[in-house]
Amino acid sequence: MSYQAEFEQALRDPEGFWGEAAGAIRWTRAPQQILDDSRAPFYRWYPDGELNTADNCLDRHVEAGRGDVTALIHDSPVTNSQQRYSYVQLRDAVAKFAGVIRNQGVEKGDRVIIYMPMIPEAVIAMLACARIGAVHSVVFGGFAGAELAKRIDDATPKLVLSASCGIEPTRIVEYKPLLDRGLELAEHKVERCVIFQRETQRCELTPGRDLDWTDALADAEPADCVPVAATDPLYILYTSGTTGKPKGVVRDNGGHAVAMHYSMRAVYGLGQDDVFWTASDVGWVVGHSYIVYAPLLLGCTSVMYEGKPVGTPDAGAFFRVIAEHKVDVFFTAPTAFRAIKKVDPNGELATQYDVSSLRALFLAGEHTDPDTARWAGEKLNVPVVDHWWQTETAWPMSANPLGIEQLDVPPGSAGRPVPGYDTHVLAPDGEEVSHGEMGDICVRLPLPPGCFPTLWQNDERYESSYLEQFPGYYRSGDAGYLDADGNLWVMSRVDDIINVAGHRLSTGMIEEVIAAHADVAEAAVVGAADADKGQLPVAMVVLKSSATRGGQEIVAELVAHVRDQIGPVAAFRHVAIVERLPKTRSGKIVRATLREIADGKDWTTPATIDDPAILTEIEAQLGHIGYAKRRAS
Ligand code: COA
Ligand code: AMP
């Protein structure tokens, strides 16, 4: 079927389309009803279906005679090791670890937080939760203890799973102090942690609270798969909203399994005999979907890479992994290729490897600049697909769907709406804009299977954040346009979310940490364009008149606080001390103008501003710290 025909079919008859797609999944009770719209705008897919996601990821393939196929390859240049799990080995490891979790009193519906580095045990932990119907919530290792605490308080887990350390190219990340801090700060008390000791650096366990992973396995019996309702949560994944309180995106079991499976074929063009590599982290949605669930639901081989694009050991690392594991399709964030290009502009290291197994490169997480896309495409000699999606959706909303048909998509565009997404660009009054005109990118409800049915125990925030502004639509929070050929161009965020090296962060969360400093009166943080990381947070800080210490001392403390409270992932280094913040007469900070100034763009003084002179002063201050360089200069 052509893209157009498949897209239209999904639009015309969503229940027929997704009813048929559900046939790719093994149900313990096949759904009789495909879509429940009785509580719109809260839609439920496959409301009477029952299944187990881990069963579909593992047992099912073993029973189909594919037990010896490699399910997971862990490639870890930081420990100089590789590990392979066949489907049968992974199933057995997951069943055994599910027994460990169950021994700790975790039952269907209970939450388990997973705070782990990129090791196979993290995947095993996720699938073990799924096996017994527990709800996992993975917290990215680059977040500090205070962020972990926020997630513990929202998810109220019975158990936390962690490891002794993560390994960054220049340092060992000790998880135990971060974990202890998170548990201490959280109001919700967790009584039990299971900790995986890595040989690189072990940690001291807290008596009475922590169990050693290996010891716990010795006492456990394998646990069977527990059937759950299709609408039961599989996981909660926290993502940045506009405030410091993260949003708990809920993923269901049934819709997710169907959508993951569908996307592997339709978007990525993969089959069971293929090797798929997604270079991301299991702490992000990209890792959930395309390191863990989708490849295993399909039954192909997934590569899990514990390393970086450069520095582990060099800028040839990605090419080495593709060559060594004969990767068919590769997915990463554009920032990774920018890092490689910077170190090895001519791609000399790339030429040392035979990457001819590769069929396509997919990029997402941020806008792909055509230059990077061209460079990567040339070095890998494959089509480069920029595709767009979010934690909320779990799978691509727009792409060049190579598995259906390779479309003619211009560089810079994120492709066409994927079948299932009825995408529209709306003006503030809710009217559809014309082709080529910018607006809010929205998707008409219901969202397809796999997308979040709500936020964890917060239907209200779900409605107010995503559904209220344009009734009948999901508001993505991204702005852009559709061109006359139907290609989507994703241009910017409409809110205060920024994208730092493909990591989604809220400026609000950074502002909260800065504002808590005793010498700070108020602060504004914006994302400024950065050639390597896409964007970097830049703070404008007003000190209290009572502040007696020098600005530089306070700046150093603020940088350290953000690293300590949010984590190194915020890459926060740039602070300008300013006299006042520019506000409208009604007291709102003129953020859009601040963003333009920090980006070095030409800016105009908003008509509503209270004190226009402050803008030029801010431009000067930002100039001192390396920002606000107008393009013309
Ligand atoms: N645990 C602890 N610290 C971490 C971490 C982790 N899992 N991941 C990153 N950090 C630290 C880094 O060590 C660095 O610390 P530093 O300030 O001491 O140098 C800091 O956080 C910033 O890291 P980052 O900006 O990610 O740079 P990097 O060089 O570590 O990695 C990339 C570069 C491209 C590999 C990485 O940014 C990346 O994978 N980005 C894509 C993210 C992604 O997959 N997004 C989803 C859409 S595809
Ligand atoms: P996350 O929820 O962390 O996956 O981040 C989602 C956000 O990243 C989106 O809302 C966009 O702002 C941005 N993003 C993801 N993919 C793309 C893309 N292909 N082009 C532009 N922005 C993107």
XYZ file of C-alpha atoms and ligand atoms in Angstrom, residues 239 284-286 363-368 386-392 398 414 476-478 490-493 497 499 502-504, ligand 2:
54
model
C 9.303 14.577 31.296
C 14.519 8.670 27.791
C 11.475 7.664 25.810
C 13.673 6.902 22.810
C 17.445 11.286 13.705
C 15.150 12.825 16.347
C 15.079 14.648 19.634
C 15.719 18.061 18.102
C 15.666 19.697 14.712
C 18.205 18.230 12.292
C 14.567 13.373 10.420
C 11.497 12.291 12.348
C 9.541 14.032 15.060
C 8.026 12.754 18.262
C 7.793 13.232 22.005
C 7.773 11.415 25.320
C 4.010 11.849 25.259
C 6.003 12.453 11.527
C 10.589 16.166 9.697
C 2.103 19.181 20.926
C 3.847 22.275 22.299
C 5.840 22.570 19.076
C 9.029 21.638 13.204
C 10.523 25.008 14.027
C 10.419 25.772 17.761
C 8.678 25.178 21.070
C 10.999 23.860 27.206
C 16.448 20.996 24.163
C 18.663 16.120 22.715
C 17.697 16.233 26.404
C 14.385 17.946 27.124
P 11.171 14.366 24.257
O 9.828 14.340 24.879
O 12.275 14.403 25.246
O 11.344 13.272 23.252
O 11.283 15.739 23.475
C 10.314 16.048 22.521
C 10.596 17.367 21.922
O 11.849 17.338 21.218
C 9.596 17.769 20.875
O 8.432 18.308 21.428
C 10.379 18.742 20.042
O 10.423 20.003 20.654
C 11.753 18.125 20.049
N 11.930 17.265 18.872
C 11.897 15.923 18.817
N 12.126 15.490 17.573
C 12.281 16.581 16.796
C 12.520 16.799 15.397
N 12.693 15.787 14.561
N 12.586 18.079 14.968
C 12.447 19.122 15.815
N 12.228 18.977 17.137
C 12.143 17.722 17.624
